[in-house]
PDB file of C-alpha atoms in Angstrom:
ATOM      1  CA  HIS A  11    -101.588  10.083 -14.446  1.00  0.00           C
ATOM      2  CA  VAL A  12     -99.234   8.042 -16.542  1.00  0.00           C
ATOM      3  CA  ARG A  13     -99.613   4.314 -16.609  1.00  0.00           C
ATOM      4  CA  LEU A  14     -96.567   2.178 -16.020  1.00  0.00           C
ATOM      5  CA  LYS A  15     -97.106   0.093 -19.064  1.00  0.00           C
ATOM      6  CA  ASP A  16     -96.963   3.122 -21.224  1.00  0.00           C
ATOM      7  CA  VAL A  17     -93.437   3.996 -20.141  1.00  0.00           C
ATOM      8  CA  ALA A  18     -91.826   0.717 -19.123  1.00  0.00           C
ATOM      9  CA  SER A  19     -92.188  -3.027 -19.503  1.00  0.00           C
ATOM     10  CA  ALA A  20     -92.332  -5.034 -16.181  1.00  0.00           C
ATOM     11  CA  ARG A  21     -91.539  -8.730 -15.890  1.00  0.00           C
ATOM     12  CA  ILE A  22     -90.351 -11.186 -13.149  1.00  0.00           C
ATOM     13  CA  VAL A  23     -86.800 -12.398 -13.579  1.00  0.00           C
ATOM     14  CA  SER A  24     -84.280 -14.213 -11.351  1.00  0.00           C
ATOM     15  CA  GLY A  25     -81.509 -11.971  -9.708  1.00  0.00           C
ATOM     16  CA  ALA A  26     -78.893 -12.118  -7.086  1.00  0.00           C
ATOM     17  CA  ALA A  27     -80.275 -12.377  -3.552  1.00  0.00           C
ATOM     18  CA  VAL A  28     -77.158 -10.894  -2.099  1.00  0.00           C
ATOM     19  CA  VAL A  29     -74.872  -8.393  -3.961  1.00  0.00           C
ATOM     20  CA  HIS A  30     -71.182  -8.614  -2.986  1.00  0.00           C
ATOM     21  CA  ARG A  31     -68.892  -5.650  -3.595  1.00  0.00           C
ATOM     22  CA  ASP A  32     -65.165  -5.152  -3.728  1.00  0.00           C
ATOM     23  CA  ALA A  33     -64.749  -1.462  -3.062  1.00  0.00           C
ATOM     24  CA  VAL A  34     -67.318  -0.006  -5.415  1.00  0.00           C
ATOM     25  CA  ALA A  35     -67.345  -2.893  -7.989  1.00  0.00           C
ATOM     26  CA  ARG A  36     -69.721  -5.728  -7.754  1.00  0.00           C
ATOM     27  CA  ARG A  37     -68.289  -9.325  -7.700  1.00  0.00           C
ATOM     28  CA  MET A  38     -69.671 -12.825  -7.828  1.00  0.00           C
ATOM     29  CA  ASP A  39     -67.982 -15.802  -6.266  1.00  0.00           C
ATOM     30  CA  VAL A  40     -67.957 -19.183  -8.129  1.00  0.00           C
ATOM     31  CA  THR A  41     -66.782 -21.914  -5.919  1.00  0.00           C
ATOM     32  CA  ALA A  42     -65.994 -25.573  -6.821  1.00  0.00           C
ATOM     33  CA  ARG A  43     -64.599 -28.696  -5.145  1.00  0.00           C
ATOM     34  CA  VAL A  44     -61.874 -30.776  -6.790  1.00  0.00           C
ATOM     35  CA  GLN A  45     -62.040 -34.536  -6.771  1.00  0.00           C
ATOM     36  CA  GLY A  46     -59.870 -37.002  -8.573  1.00  0.00           C
ATOM     37  CA  ARG A  47     -57.385 -34.460  -9.874  1.00  0.00           C
ATOM     38  CA  ASP A  48     -54.563 -32.395  -8.583  1.00  0.00           C
ATOM     39  CA  PRO A  49     -55.756 -29.029  -7.379  1.00  0.00           C
ATOM     40  CA  ALA A  50     -52.766 -27.327  -8.996  1.00  0.00           C
ATOM     41  CA  ALA A  51     -53.653 -28.822 -12.421  1.00  0.00           C
ATOM     42  CA  VAL A  52     -57.304 -27.759 -12.039  1.00  0.00           C
ATOM     43  CA  ALA A  53     -56.279 -24.189 -11.038  1.00  0.00           C
ATOM     44  CA  ALA A  54     -54.009 -24.024 -14.070  1.00  0.00           C
ATOM     45  CA  ASP A  55     -56.890 -25.082 -16.407  1.00  0.00           C
ATOM     46  CA  VAL A  56     -59.212 -22.473 -14.813  1.00  0.00           C
ATOM     47  CA  LYS A  57     -56.641 -19.821 -15.128  1.00  0.00           C
ATOM     48  CA  ALA A  58     -56.061 -20.646 -18.751  1.00  0.00           C
ATOM     49  CA  GLY A  59     -59.784 -20.645 -19.407  1.00  0.00           C
ATOM     50  CA  LEU A  60     -60.225 -17.243 -17.807  1.00  0.00           C
ATOM     51  CA  ALA A  61     -57.526 -15.840 -20.076  1.00  0.00           C
ATOM     52  CA  LYS A  62     -59.416 -16.923 -23.169  1.00  0.00           C
ATOM     53  CA  ILE A  63     -62.675 -15.217 -22.252  1.00  0.00           C
ATOM     54  CA  ASN A  64     -63.310 -11.863 -24.034  1.00  0.00           C
ATOM     55  CA  TRP A  65     -64.587  -9.993 -21.024  1.00  0.00           C
ATOM     56  CA  PRO A  66     -66.874  -6.805 -21.354  1.00  0.00           C
ATOM     57  CA  LEU A  67     -65.545  -3.398 -20.401  1.00  0.00           C
ATOM     58  CA  GLU A  68     -64.586  -3.213 -16.693  1.00  0.00           C
ATOM     59  CA  TYR A  69     -65.198  -7.056 -16.151  1.00  0.00           C
ATOM     60  CA  ARG A  70     -62.580  -9.427 -15.296  1.00  0.00           C
ATOM     61  CA  GLY A  71     -62.099 -12.960 -13.749  1.00  0.00           C
ATOM     62  CA  GLU A  72     -59.642 -13.722 -11.096  1.00  0.00           C
ATOM     63  CA  LEU A  73     -58.545 -17.014  -9.533  1.00  0.00           C
ATOM     64  CA  LEU A  74     -58.767 -16.702  -5.786  1.00  0.00           C
ATOM     65  CA  GLY A  75     -58.989 -19.050  -2.763  1.00  0.00           C
ATOM     66  CA  GLU A  76     -56.590 -21.150  -0.957  1.00  0.00           C
ATOM     67  CA  TYR A  77     -54.508 -22.161  -3.900  1.00  0.00           C
ATOM     68  CA  ALA A  78     -53.908 -18.491  -4.970  1.00  0.00           C
ATOM     69  CA  GLU A  79     -52.953 -17.658  -1.429  1.00  0.00           C
ATOM     70  CA  ARG A  80     -50.508 -20.613  -1.442  1.00  0.00           C
ATOM     71  CA  LEU A  81     -48.812 -19.391  -4.672  1.00  0.00           C
ATOM     72  CA  ALA A  82     -48.389 -15.864  -3.133  1.00  0.00           C
ATOM     73  CA  ALA A  83     -46.930 -17.394   0.037  1.00  0.00           C
ATOM     74  CA  GLN A  84     -44.609 -19.530  -2.033  1.00  0.00           C
ATOM     75  CA  LYS A  85     -43.321 -16.476  -3.894  1.00  0.00           C
ATOM     76  CA  ARG A  86     -42.727 -14.589  -0.676  1.00  0.00           C
ATOM     77  CA  LEU A  87     -40.879 -17.632   0.761  1.00  0.00           C
ATOM     78  CA  LEU A  88     -38.724 -17.829  -2.381  1.00  0.00           C
ATOM     79  CA  ALA A  89     -37.666 -14.249  -1.917  1.00  0.00           C
ATOM     80  CA  PHE A  90     -36.804 -14.841   1.775  1.00  0.00           C
ATOM     81  CA  ALA A  91     -34.933 -17.974   0.937  1.00  0.00           C
ATOM     82  CA  ILE A  92     -32.840 -16.187  -1.712  1.00  0.00           C
ATOM     83  CA  ALA A  93     -31.824 -13.449   0.793  1.00  0.00           C
ATOM     84  CA  ALA A  94     -31.111 -16.066   3.553  1.00  0.00           C
ATOM     85  CA  ALA A  95     -28.926 -18.054   1.054  1.00  0.00           C
ATOM     86  CA  LEU A  96     -26.931 -14.911   0.179  1.00  0.00           C
ATOM     87  CA  GLY A  97     -26.365 -14.358   3.878  1.00  0.00           C
ATOM     88  CA  VAL A  98     -25.236 -17.762   4.417  1.00  0.00           C
ATOM     89  CA  PHE A  99     -22.769 -17.711   1.536  1.00  0.00           C
ATOM     90  CA  LEU A 100     -21.269 -14.400   2.851  1.00  0.00           C
ATOM     91  CA  LEU A 101     -20.867 -15.857   6.322  1.00  0.00           C
ATOM     92  CA  LEU A 102     -19.140 -18.985   4.896  1.00  0.00           C
ATOM     93  CA  GLN A 103     -16.728 -16.718   2.943  1.00  0.00           C
ATOM     94  CA  ALA A 104     -15.964 -14.633   6.042  1.00  0.00           C
ATOM     95  CA  PHE A 105     -15.161 -17.693   7.980  1.00  0.00           C
ATOM     96  CA  VAL A 106     -13.144 -19.753   5.494  1.00  0.00           C
ATOM     97  CA  ARG A 107     -11.538 -16.762   3.893  1.00  0.00           C
ATOM     98  CA  SER A 108     -11.622 -18.319   0.504  1.00  0.00           C
ATOM     99  CA  TRP A 109     -14.160 -17.638  -2.293  1.00  0.00           C
ATOM    100  CA  ARG A 110     -13.598 -21.017  -3.905  1.00  0.00           C
ATOM    101  CA  LEU A 111     -13.902 -23.037  -0.776  1.00  0.00           C
ATOM    102  CA  ALA A 112     -16.959 -21.113   0.316  1.00  0.00           C
ATOM    103  CA  THR A 113     -18.544 -21.690  -3.044  1.00  0.00           C
ATOM    104  CA  ALA A 114     -17.883 -25.379  -2.994  1.00  0.00           C
ATOM    105  CA  ILE A 115     -19.271 -25.837   0.557  1.00  0.00           C
ATOM    106  CA  PHE A 116     -22.297 -23.569  -0.311  1.00  0.00           C
ATOM    107  CA  VAL A 117     -23.037 -25.676  -3.446  1.00  0.00           C
ATOM    108  CA  ALA A 118     -22.734 -28.880  -1.504  1.00  0.00           C
ATOM    109  CA  LEU A 119     -25.094 -27.768   1.394  1.00  0.00           C
ATOM    110  CA  PRO A 120     -28.375 -28.627  -0.477  1.00  0.00           C
ATOM    111  CA  THR A 121     -27.243 -32.325  -0.507  1.00  0.00           C
ATOM    112  CA  ALA A 122     -27.824 -32.202   3.256  1.00  0.00           C
ATOM    113  CA  LEU A 123     -31.560 -31.525   2.617  1.00  0.00           C
ATOM    114  CA  VAL A 124     -31.986 -34.635   0.386  1.00  0.00           C
ATOM    115  CA  GLY A 125     -32.762 -36.818   3.464  1.00  0.00           C
ATOM    116  CA  GLY A 126     -35.451 -34.393   4.589  1.00  0.00           C
ATOM    117  CA  GLY A 127     -36.959 -34.281   1.097  1.00  0.00           C
ATOM    118  CA  LEU A 128     -37.121 -38.039   0.884  1.00  0.00           C
ATOM    119  CA  ALA A 129     -38.772 -38.134   4.379  1.00  0.00           C
ATOM    120  CA  VAL A 130     -41.346 -35.633   3.222  1.00  0.00           C
ATOM    121  CA  LEU A 131     -41.967 -37.691   0.109  1.00  0.00           C
ATOM    122  CA  LEU A 132     -42.501 -40.967   2.080  1.00  0.00           C
ATOM    123  CA  SER A 133     -44.509 -39.493   4.990  1.00  0.00           C
ATOM    124  CA  ALA A 134     -46.653 -36.829   3.343  1.00  0.00           C
ATOM    125  CA  GLY A 135     -46.606 -37.719  -0.315  1.00  0.00           C
ATOM    126  CA  GLY A 136     -44.414 -34.718  -1.146  1.00  0.00           C
ATOM    127  CA  LEU A 137     -46.751 -32.192   0.429  1.00  0.00           C
ATOM    128  CA  LEU A 138     -44.689 -29.318   1.804  1.00  0.00           C
ATOM    129  CA  SER A 139     -46.132 -27.811   4.971  1.00  0.00           C
ATOM    130  CA  PHE A 140     -44.988 -24.949   7.199  1.00  0.00           C
ATOM    131  CA  GLY A 141     -43.612 -27.380   9.644  1.00  0.00           C
ATOM    132  CA  SER A 142     -41.513 -29.093   6.875  1.00  0.00           C
ATOM    133  CA  VAL A 143     -40.077 -25.629   5.888  1.00  0.00           C
ATOM    134  CA  ILE A 144     -38.968 -25.089   9.523  1.00  0.00           C
ATOM    135  CA  GLY A 145     -37.438 -28.545   9.520  1.00  0.00           C
ATOM    136  CA  PHE A 146     -35.395 -27.803   6.412  1.00  0.00           C
ATOM    137  CA  VAL A 147     -34.190 -24.582   7.906  1.00  0.00           C
ATOM    138  CA  ALA A 148     -33.048 -26.521  11.034  1.00  0.00           C
ATOM    139  CA  VAL A 149     -31.239 -29.089   8.948  1.00  0.00           C
ATOM    140  CA  LEU A 150     -29.463 -26.469   6.945  1.00  0.00           C
ATOM    141  CA  GLY A 151     -28.221 -24.828  10.125  1.00  0.00           C
ATOM    142  CA  ILE A 152     -26.964 -28.083  11.446  1.00  0.00           C
ATOM    143  CA  ALA A 153     -25.115 -28.706   8.157  1.00  0.00           C
ATOM    144  CA  VAL A 154     -23.508 -25.200   8.215  1.00  0.00           C
ATOM    145  CA  ARG A 155     -22.411 -25.583  11.764  1.00  0.00           C
ATOM    146  CA  SER A 156     -20.877 -29.036  11.155  1.00  0.00           C
ATOM    147  CA  ALA A 157     -19.051 -27.834   8.082  1.00  0.00           C
ATOM    148  CA  LEU A 158     -17.518 -24.762   9.835  1.00  0.00           C
ATOM    149  CA  THR A 159     -16.523 -26.853  12.789  1.00  0.00           C
ATOM    150  CA  LEU A 160     -14.596 -29.219  10.623  1.00  0.00           C
ATOM    151  CA  VAL A 161     -13.008 -26.551   8.583  1.00  0.00           C
ATOM    152  CA  GLY A 162     -11.883 -24.723  11.823  1.00  0.00           C
ATOM    153  CA  GLY A 163     -10.427 -28.015  13.056  1.00  0.00           C
ATOM    154  CA  TYR A 164      -8.434 -28.415   9.761  1.00  0.00           C
ATOM    155  CA  ARG A 165      -7.000 -24.896  10.082  1.00  0.00           C
ATOM    156  CA  LYS A 166      -6.171 -25.300  13.771  1.00  0.00           C
ATOM    157  CA  LEU A 167      -4.337 -28.641  13.128  1.00  0.00           C
ATOM    158  CA  GLU A 168      -2.418 -27.139  10.263  1.00  0.00           C
ATOM    159  CA  GLN A 169      -1.216 -24.308  12.525  1.00  0.00           C
ATOM    160  CA  GLN A 170      -0.128 -26.811  15.061  1.00  0.00           C
ATOM    161  CA  GLU A 171       1.827 -28.687  12.481  1.00  0.00           C
ATOM    162  CA  GLY A 172       3.677 -25.663  11.118  1.00  0.00           C
ATOM    163  CA  GLY A 173       1.172 -24.656   8.500  1.00  0.00           C
ATOM    164  CA  THR A 174       1.597 -27.592   6.225  1.00  0.00           C
ATOM    165  CA  PHE A 175      -1.163 -28.891   4.027  1.00  0.00           C
ATOM    166  CA  ARG A 176      -1.415 -32.664   3.936  1.00  0.00           C
ATOM    167  CA  ALA A 177      -4.048 -35.303   3.457  1.00  0.00           C
ATOM    168  CA  GLU A 178      -2.996 -37.040   6.628  1.00  0.00           C
ATOM    169  CA  LEU A 179      -3.887 -33.918   8.606  1.00  0.00           C
ATOM    170  CA  ILE A 180      -7.316 -33.760   7.105  1.00  0.00           C
ATOM    171  CA  GLN A 181      -8.012 -37.390   7.876  1.00  0.00           C
ATOM    172  CA  ARG A 182      -6.904 -37.027  11.426  1.00  0.00           C
ATOM    173  CA  ALA A 183      -8.986 -33.889  11.983  1.00  0.00           C
ATOM    174  CA  THR A 184     -11.988 -35.588  10.450  1.00  0.00           C
ATOM    175  CA  GLN A 185     -11.485 -38.591  12.737  1.00  0.00           C
ATOM    176  CA  GLU A 186     -11.363 -36.276  15.758  1.00  0.00           C
ATOM    177  CA  GLY A 187     -14.401 -34.310  14.670  1.00  0.00           C
ATOM    178  CA  SER A 188     -16.445 -37.358  13.797  1.00  0.00           C
ATOM    179  CA  VAL A 189     -17.279 -38.036  17.418  1.00  0.00           C
ATOM    180  CA  PRO A 190     -18.954 -34.680  18.139  1.00  0.00           C
ATOM    181  CA  THR A 191     -20.752 -34.791  14.776  1.00  0.00           C
ATOM    182  CA  LEU A 192     -22.187 -38.228  15.431  1.00  0.00           C
ATOM    183  CA  LEU A 193     -23.104 -37.349  19.058  1.00  0.00           C
ATOM    184  CA  THR A 194     -24.969 -34.260  17.818  1.00  0.00           C
ATOM    185  CA  ALA A 195     -26.829 -36.212  15.197  1.00  0.00           C
ATOM    186  CA  THR A 196     -27.745 -38.909  17.640  1.00  0.00           C
ATOM    187  CA  THR A 197     -29.001 -36.691  20.427  1.00  0.00           C
ATOM    188  CA  THR A 198     -30.966 -34.536  18.082  1.00  0.00           C
ATOM    189  CA  GLY A 199     -32.487 -37.591  16.485  1.00  0.00           C
ATOM    190  CA  LEU A 200     -33.544 -38.985  19.818  1.00  0.00           C
ATOM    191  CA  ALA A 201     -35.033 -35.706  20.791  1.00  0.00           C
ATOM    192  CA  PHE A 202     -37.227 -35.623  17.694  1.00  0.00           C
ATOM    193  CA  LEU A 203     -38.130 -39.336  17.517  1.00  0.00           C
ATOM    194  CA  PRO A 204     -40.997 -39.132  19.958  1.00  0.00           C
ATOM    195  CA  LEU A 205     -42.633 -36.380  17.814  1.00  0.00           C
ATOM    196  CA  VAL A 206     -42.489 -38.627  14.736  1.00  0.00           C
ATOM    197  CA  LEU A 207     -43.859 -41.693  16.499  1.00  0.00           C
ATOM    198  CA  PHE A 208     -46.567 -40.067  18.593  1.00  0.00           C
ATOM    199  CA  GLY A 209     -47.077 -36.615  17.147  1.00  0.00           C
ATOM    200  CA  ASN A 210     -50.118 -37.342  14.952  1.00  0.00           C
ATOM    201  CA  VAL A 211     -52.415 -35.595  17.563  1.00  0.00           C
ATOM    202  CA  VAL A 212     -54.174 -32.301  17.698  1.00  0.00           C
ATOM    203  CA  GLY A 213     -51.761 -29.553  18.471  1.00  0.00           C
ATOM    204  CA  LEU A 214     -48.712 -30.983  16.936  1.00  0.00           C
ATOM    205  CA  GLU A 215     -49.635 -30.364  13.268  1.00  0.00           C
ATOM    206  CA  ILE A 216     -46.451 -28.349  12.777  1.00  0.00           C
ATOM    207  CA  ALA A 217     -44.049 -30.253  15.079  1.00  0.00           C
ATOM    208  CA  GLN A 218     -44.475 -33.589  13.453  1.00  0.00           C
ATOM    209  CA  PRO A 219     -43.680 -32.652   9.813  1.00  0.00           C
ATOM    210  CA  MET A 220     -40.671 -30.662  11.272  1.00  0.00           C
ATOM    211  CA  ALA A 221     -39.392 -33.698  13.210  1.00  0.00           C
ATOM    212  CA  VAL A 222     -39.739 -35.948  10.107  1.00  0.00           C
ATOM    213  CA  VAL A 223     -37.662 -33.544   8.036  1.00  0.00           C
ATOM    214  CA  VAL A 224     -35.051 -33.215  10.716  1.00  0.00           C
ATOM    215  CA  LEU A 225     -34.662 -36.955  11.208  1.00  0.00           C
ATOM    216  CA  GLY A 226     -34.266 -37.487   7.487  1.00  0.00           C
ATOM    217  CA  GLY A 227     -31.967 -34.523   7.099  1.00  0.00           C
ATOM    218  CA  LEU A 228     -29.653 -35.668   9.850  1.00  0.00           C
ATOM    219  CA  VAL A 229     -28.635 -38.776   7.872  1.00  0.00           C
ATOM    220  CA  THR A 230     -27.446 -36.784   4.825  1.00  0.00           C
ATOM    221  CA  THR A 231     -26.057 -34.060   6.934  1.00  0.00           C
ATOM    222  CA  THR A 232     -23.836 -36.527   8.730  1.00  0.00           C
ATOM    223  CA  ILE A 233     -22.678 -38.005   5.355  1.00  0.00           C
ATOM    224  CA  LEU A 234     -21.889 -34.545   4.116  1.00  0.00           C
ATOM    225  CA  SER A 235     -19.918 -33.629   7.251  1.00  0.00           C
ATOM    226  CA  LEU A 236     -17.797 -36.753   7.352  1.00  0.00           C
ATOM    227  CA  VAL A 237     -17.379 -37.334   3.608  1.00  0.00           C
ATOM    228  CA  GLY A 238     -18.266 -34.306   1.544  1.00  0.00           C
ATOM    229  CA  VAL A 239     -16.531 -31.523   3.611  1.00  0.00           C
ATOM    230  CA  PRO A 240     -13.171 -33.317   3.904  1.00  0.00           C
ATOM    231  CA  ALA A 241     -13.176 -34.012   0.179  1.00  0.00           C
ATOM    232  CA  LEU A 242     -13.998 -30.360  -0.665  1.00  0.00           C
ATOM    233  CA  TYR A 243     -11.284 -29.092   1.639  1.00  0.00           C
ATOM    234  CA  LEU A 244      -8.816 -31.476   0.098  1.00  0.00           C
ATOM    235  CA  LEU A 245      -9.591 -30.068  -3.357  1.00  0.00           C
ATOM    236  CA  PHE A 246     -10.024 -26.335  -2.415  1.00  0.00           C
ATOM    237  CA  GLY A 247      -8.271 -25.857   0.865  1.00  0.00           C
ATOM    238  CA  GLN A 248      -4.749 -25.947  -0.721  1.00  0.00           C
ATOM    239  CA  ALA A 249      -5.686 -23.076  -2.903  1.00  0.00           C
ATOM    240  CA  TYR A 250      -6.446 -21.034   0.210  1.00  0.00           C
ATOM    241  CA  GLU A 251      -2.941 -21.979   1.537  1.00  0.00           C
ATOM    242  CA  ARG A 252      -1.351 -20.768  -1.620  1.00  0.00           C
ATOM    243  CA  GLU A 253      -3.266 -17.460  -1.290  1.00  0.00           C
ATOM    244  CA  ILE A 254      -2.007 -17.065   2.270  1.00  0.00           C
ATOM    245  CA  ASP A 255       1.570 -17.840   1.195  1.00  0.00           C
ATOM    246  CA  LEU A 256       1.381 -15.465  -1.674  1.00  0.00           C
ATOM    247  CA  ALA A 257       0.138 -12.737   0.651  1.00  0.00           C
ATOM    248  CA  GLU A 258       2.988 -13.350   3.011  1.00  0.00           C
ATOM    249  CA  ASP A 259       5.693 -13.377   0.279  1.00  0.00           C
ATOM    250  CA  VAL A 260       4.491  -9.863  -0.983  1.00  0.00           C
ATOM    251  CA  SER A 261       6.424  -7.424   1.089  1.00  0.00           C
ATOM    252  CA  VAL A 262       7.199  -3.756   0.761  1.00  0.00           C
ATOM    253  CA  PRO A 263      10.741  -3.255  -0.396  1.00  0.00           C
ATOM    254  CA  ALA A 264      13.047  -1.726   2.260  1.00  0.00           C
ATOM    255  CA  ILE A 265      13.996   1.876   1.740  1.00  0.00           C
ATOM    256  CA  PRO A 266      17.826   2.060   1.648  1.00  0.00           C
ATOM    257  CA  GLU A 267      19.534   4.223   4.160  1.00  0.00           C
ATOM    258  CA  ALA A 268      20.634   7.527   2.936  1.00  0.00           C
ATOM    259  CA  ALA A 269      24.367   7.663   2.193  1.00  0.00           C
ATOM    260  CA  ALA A 270      26.404  10.239   4.008  1.00  0.00           C
ATOM    261  CA  ILE A 271      26.894  13.109   1.519  1.00  0.00           C
ATOM    262  CA  PRO A 272      29.186  15.929   2.455  1.00  0.00           C
ATOM    263  CA  LEU A 273      27.526  19.229   2.195  1.00  0.00           C
ATOM    264  CA  ALA A 274      29.353  22.501   1.932  1.00  0.00           C
ATOM    265  CA  ILE A 275      27.094  25.086   3.539  1.00  0.00           C
ATOM    266  CA  PRO A 276      28.476  28.636   2.992  1.00  0.00           C
ATOM    267  CA  VAL A 277      28.383  30.685   6.086  1.00  0.00           C
ATOM    268  CA  SER A 278      28.282  34.387   5.624  1.00  0.00           C
ATOM    269  CA  GLU A 279      30.830  36.350   7.652  1.00  0.00           C
ATOM    270  CA  ALA A 280      29.252  38.304  10.424  1.00  0.00           C
ATOM    271  CA  LYS A 281      30.664  40.714  12.988  1.00  0.00           C
ATOM    272  CA  TYR A 282      29.700  40.297  16.602  1.00  0.00           C
ATOM    273  CA  LYS A 283      30.333  42.854  19.252  1.00  0.00           C
ATOM    274  CA  VAL A 284      31.369  41.210  22.375  1.00  0.00           C
ATOM    275  CA  LYS A 285      31.644  43.151  25.653  1.00  0.00           C
ATOM    276  CA  SER A 286      34.398  42.071  27.856  1.00  0.00           C
ATOM    277  CA  ALA A 287      34.215  41.984  31.541  1.00  0.00           C
ATOM    278  CA  GLY A 288      35.990  45.287  31.766  1.00  0.00           C
ATOM    279  CA  GLY A 289      33.575  46.944  29.359  1.00  0.00           C
ATOM    280  CA  ASN A 290      35.893  47.014  26.355  1.00  0.00           C
ATOM    281  CA  GLN A 291      34.368  46.068  23.019  1.00  0.00           C
TER     282      GLN A 291
END
């Protein structure tokens, strides 16, 4: 028999009661609560501290939890937003048929979201939730629709007036389109107003932030539609008219008719045998 003390040293030490694994690697979770500081600032400090540690071989530290998941979701949302913005720009260009005018309207569209951003800042302290994102998408859709409706009205009135581009036509078309724009903003605002006033209940966690953003965005969207879009069309719409006129002026030159040229075609003499009715050749 071999005694244990001759081949090993035994002692009582503290160890993990539960061993967690990620695939085949052991892991240990370190949790903490944040009080009195911004969670984003604390997460940045923790991430910087982990980067300074000289970890042993096959050891590493990762920042996980709700904040890390939020960062990953924001990256995915940013990628989707870029793709959606590109699609909106191409649709604008296809409708207005002018790269300059489409670019001007596209650049001005974010101003329609200013009201929604201020509403989020006042109501939720600037905290962006999933409902707020849906509200921003809705406001952007309303702004695009209003802008395209006004541009379509300008083009239609110009065609009725013989294709002339004048500031008076833009003013008249804006006045005619202001009534539908105001009615759309008013009815939409009245529909979302109850969610803002009485939406702080269980089950409406997404609807209330969305309604707040929509109400705030409707104000700036209306201003953009009635002030910004007419000004942009007055600046860049005439360039579109010049492009159309230039395209109409460019015509294929007519091919002149061929002049009558006398041709002398030599005909070789040929002998034909003709049988008469009597049978003589």
